[in-house]
XYZ file of C-alpha atoms in Angstrom:
260
model
C -43.064 53.290 226.023
C -44.468 55.436 223.292
C -43.806 58.949 224.887
C -39.869 58.153 225.866
C -39.369 57.186 222.351
C -40.625 60.151 220.953
C -38.233 61.985 223.400
C -35.723 60.254 222.507
C -36.238 61.003 218.084
C -36.705 64.747 219.311
C -33.482 64.717 221.253
C -31.639 62.984 217.484
C -33.358 66.052 215.880
C -32.250 68.482 217.319
C -28.603 67.349 217.804
C -28.309 66.631 213.913
C -29.681 70.478 213.122
C -27.531 72.439 215.392
C -24.453 70.029 214.416
C -25.734 71.132 210.540
C -25.906 74.657 211.493
C -21.841 74.148 213.097
C -20.780 72.929 209.422
C -22.183 75.642 207.453
C -21.209 78.764 209.875
C -17.654 77.491 209.886
C -15.128 78.697 207.275
C -13.539 75.804 205.468
C -9.905 75.336 205.946
C -8.386 75.908 202.704
C -4.878 74.008 201.788
C -2.157 76.770 201.675
C -1.285 76.957 197.782
C 1.683 74.845 196.549
C 4.773 76.642 195.135
C 5.529 76.225 191.700
C 8.794 76.842 190.147
C 8.065 77.872 186.587
C 11.499 77.073 184.229
C 12.791 80.797 183.148
C 11.490 81.598 179.786
C 13.583 83.163 177.029
C 11.059 86.090 176.114
C 12.433 87.129 172.852
C 11.312 83.828 170.951
C 7.891 83.275 173.143
C 6.194 87.065 172.631
C 2.756 86.779 171.549
C 2.187 87.690 167.868
C 0.494 90.971 169.751
C 3.494 92.252 171.246
C 5.990 91.651 168.540
C 3.840 93.871 166.484
C 4.138 96.485 169.100
C 7.765 96.193 168.930
C 8.676 96.509 165.748
C 7.074 99.469 163.919
C 7.755 102.373 161.401
C 6.215 105.669 162.785
C 3.842 103.825 164.773
C 2.753 101.651 161.565
C 2.601 98.280 163.358
C 3.997 95.394 160.800
C 1.618 92.705 160.043
C 4.561 90.043 161.597
C 1.734 87.399 160.944
C 2.924 87.317 157.476
C 5.686 85.023 157.189
C 7.047 86.894 154.069
C 6.940 90.335 156.221
C 8.461 88.429 158.930
C 11.448 86.986 156.708
C 12.025 89.936 154.973
C 12.459 91.871 158.479
C 14.753 89.134 160.183
C 17.251 89.196 156.875
C 17.404 93.171 157.142
C 17.756 92.935 160.556
C 20.711 90.526 159.759
C 22.365 92.386 157.065
C 22.703 95.144 160.015
C 23.681 93.133 163.020
C 27.888 93.341 164.054
C 29.025 90.558 162.379
C 28.059 91.599 158.939
C 28.933 95.283 159.047
C 31.884 94.810 161.161
C 32.090 98.883 162.066
C 30.375 100.914 164.389
C 30.077 103.791 161.568
C 26.762 103.759 161.685
C 26.580 104.356 165.073
C 29.496 107.311 164.774
C 26.677 108.747 162.331
C 23.874 108.694 164.548
C 25.835 110.715 167.520
C 27.028 113.130 165.050
C 23.565 113.851 162.845
C 20.891 112.907 165.599
C 21.209 115.940 167.661
C 20.632 117.947 164.566
C 17.966 115.866 162.652
C 15.213 115.118 165.734
C 14.513 119.083 166.335
C 14.232 119.752 162.733
C 11.806 116.463 162.691
C 9.776 117.724 165.934
C 9.563 121.219 164.113
C 7.924 119.896 160.949
C 5.442 117.422 162.489
C 7.589 114.304 160.787
C 7.938 111.468 162.893
C 11.378 110.796 164.741
C 11.951 107.226 162.701
C 12.729 109.697 159.925
C 15.775 109.960 161.161
C 17.477 106.619 160.308
C 16.550 107.753 156.554
C 20.205 109.243 156.397
C 21.536 106.007 157.845
C 19.855 104.114 154.869
C 20.636 106.544 152.631
C 24.331 107.480 153.069
C 24.893 103.814 154.579
C 28.518 103.034 155.459
C 29.741 105.317 152.293
C 29.284 109.560 151.496
C 29.254 111.021 148.430
C 27.853 111.101 145.009
C 25.297 108.281 143.681
C 25.931 107.019 140.148
C 22.433 109.194 139.288
C 23.855 112.066 140.469
C 21.933 112.114 144.356
C 24.260 113.403 146.780
C 24.533 113.917 150.808
C 23.149 111.966 153.973
C 19.845 112.539 152.470
C 20.736 111.751 148.748
C 18.805 114.652 146.677
C 19.009 114.430 143.460
C 20.141 118.289 141.972
C 16.538 118.445 140.846
C 14.768 117.461 143.557
C 16.976 119.837 145.852
C 16.258 122.931 143.823
C 12.411 122.560 144.420
C 13.079 122.311 148.115
C 14.858 125.468 148.552
C 18.578 124.300 148.271
C 21.010 125.715 145.880
C 22.861 123.706 144.426
C 25.901 125.082 141.690
C 29.121 124.891 140.726
C 30.358 127.231 143.458
C 27.725 126.042 146.255
C 25.931 122.824 147.313
C 23.499 122.668 150.122
C 22.944 119.090 149.945
C 26.164 118.910 151.567
C 24.439 121.131 154.894
C 22.817 118.825 156.882
C 20.490 121.560 159.268
C 19.576 122.998 155.601
C 19.151 119.766 153.518
C 17.079 118.128 156.510
C 14.563 121.240 156.548
C 14.242 120.490 152.907
C 13.925 116.458 153.388
C 11.251 117.742 156.438
C 9.259 119.571 153.504
C 9.618 116.982 150.934
C 8.499 114.210 153.316
C 5.094 116.008 154.455
C 4.682 116.608 151.031
C 4.356 112.868 150.345
C 2.429 112.311 154.045
C -0.173 114.543 152.073
C -0.154 112.554 149.132
C -0.328 109.373 150.799
C -1.618 109.879 153.882
C 0.764 107.009 155.136
C 4.103 107.255 157.100
C 5.064 103.922 155.729
C 4.064 104.750 151.930
C 5.889 108.029 152.242
C 9.139 106.894 153.091
C 8.877 104.594 150.596
C 7.893 107.412 147.890
C 10.942 108.742 148.886
C 13.041 106.314 147.798
C 11.214 105.148 144.492
C 9.742 109.100 143.415
C 5.531 109.925 144.563
C 4.754 108.858 140.669
C 6.047 105.499 140.658
C 4.733 104.591 143.894
C 1.157 105.942 142.650
C 1.320 104.095 139.444
C 1.936 100.651 141.379
C -1.028 101.464 143.569
C -3.510 101.710 141.125
C -1.807 98.966 139.186
C -2.076 96.282 142.404
C -4.923 98.161 143.964
C -3.065 97.609 147.185
C -2.315 100.838 149.287
C -1.036 98.681 152.086
C 3.308 98.727 151.563
C 3.597 95.213 153.274
C 1.265 93.724 150.689
C 2.577 95.312 147.791
C 5.117 94.328 145.574
C 7.424 96.267 144.532
C 11.023 96.552 142.878
C 14.014 95.081 145.454
C 15.279 98.505 146.785
C 12.482 100.250 147.509
C 10.240 96.564 148.477
C 13.471 96.521 150.986
C 13.471 100.160 152.184
C 11.320 100.258 155.182
C 12.878 96.870 156.584
C 15.598 98.559 156.037
C 14.579 101.565 157.846
C 12.739 99.451 161.278
C 16.258 97.598 161.248
C 18.737 100.259 161.409
C 15.977 101.502 164.233
C 16.832 97.855 166.044
C 20.725 98.546 165.723
C 20.948 102.005 167.504
C 18.454 101.751 169.237
C 19.530 98.299 170.893
C 23.075 97.942 169.869
C 24.312 95.101 172.479
C 21.776 92.966 171.026
C 23.396 93.009 167.878
C 26.310 92.594 168.704
C 27.758 96.122 169.133
C 30.377 96.822 171.692
C 32.578 100.175 171.588
C 29.852 102.071 170.235
C 28.858 105.959 170.243
C 26.404 106.771 173.584
C 24.065 109.145 172.364
C 21.280 106.633 172.699
C 22.375 105.994 176.384
C 22.692 109.691 177.446
C 19.747 111.726 176.338
C 19.638 115.271 177.576
C 17.110 115.647 180.227
C 13.813 117.115 179.492
C 14.199 120.954 180.670
C 17.588 120.900 178.600
C 16.107 119.628 175.712
C 13.274 122.406 175.769
C 16.213 125.153 175.849
C 18.335 123.766 173.153
C 14.998 123.901 170.874
């Protein structure tokens, strides 16, 4: 009787072991993943801060958009340059006319391409001589123009020559960058003068344009450049329809190299 009982137990143990081996050697069936439908996301307003900062920059110097003051000033400047505010395509018309001349000169002097927007901000919707005497698309004062090789007299005014004035502007901007080691500060100095900007830097012990307290015109200058870059690069986004197509019809690379 005992012998039969032992045999029965042994058989049961063996069966349990075999069952266990089958369980662990079999690949478990994984249920198919359920299809999850996601509602469309408005990426314009849901971008992470890092993506936004990468999108808005001047000469690859990013804006600290996590700063509410900076974010407000940028949005305000862009709003001022929307089609509803400007009611004209003159800015795109100017870009179409000037950029093919300006861009190769900027490259030749190692100046970031974003400086091509300076003439659009400086001359704006109007052209002519400012009350202070600045003239041309780069708005050179007579003394500064002569310093950088432009003729300014009763018979000749090279400030009105786009190619010559752009070369002079590149020389000036390059000197400003060498002084401030920042393209953003170089742009601010172009507007306000290097002496005044240097004084502000020392007084405030701050050399980040976006954290400095400057006069109204200079304090909004770089924001205007970025806004101009935005509306020229993405015209439809800001309400422009019958705009010039220079940015949409770029020359092939081999033609660009040939023209330069």
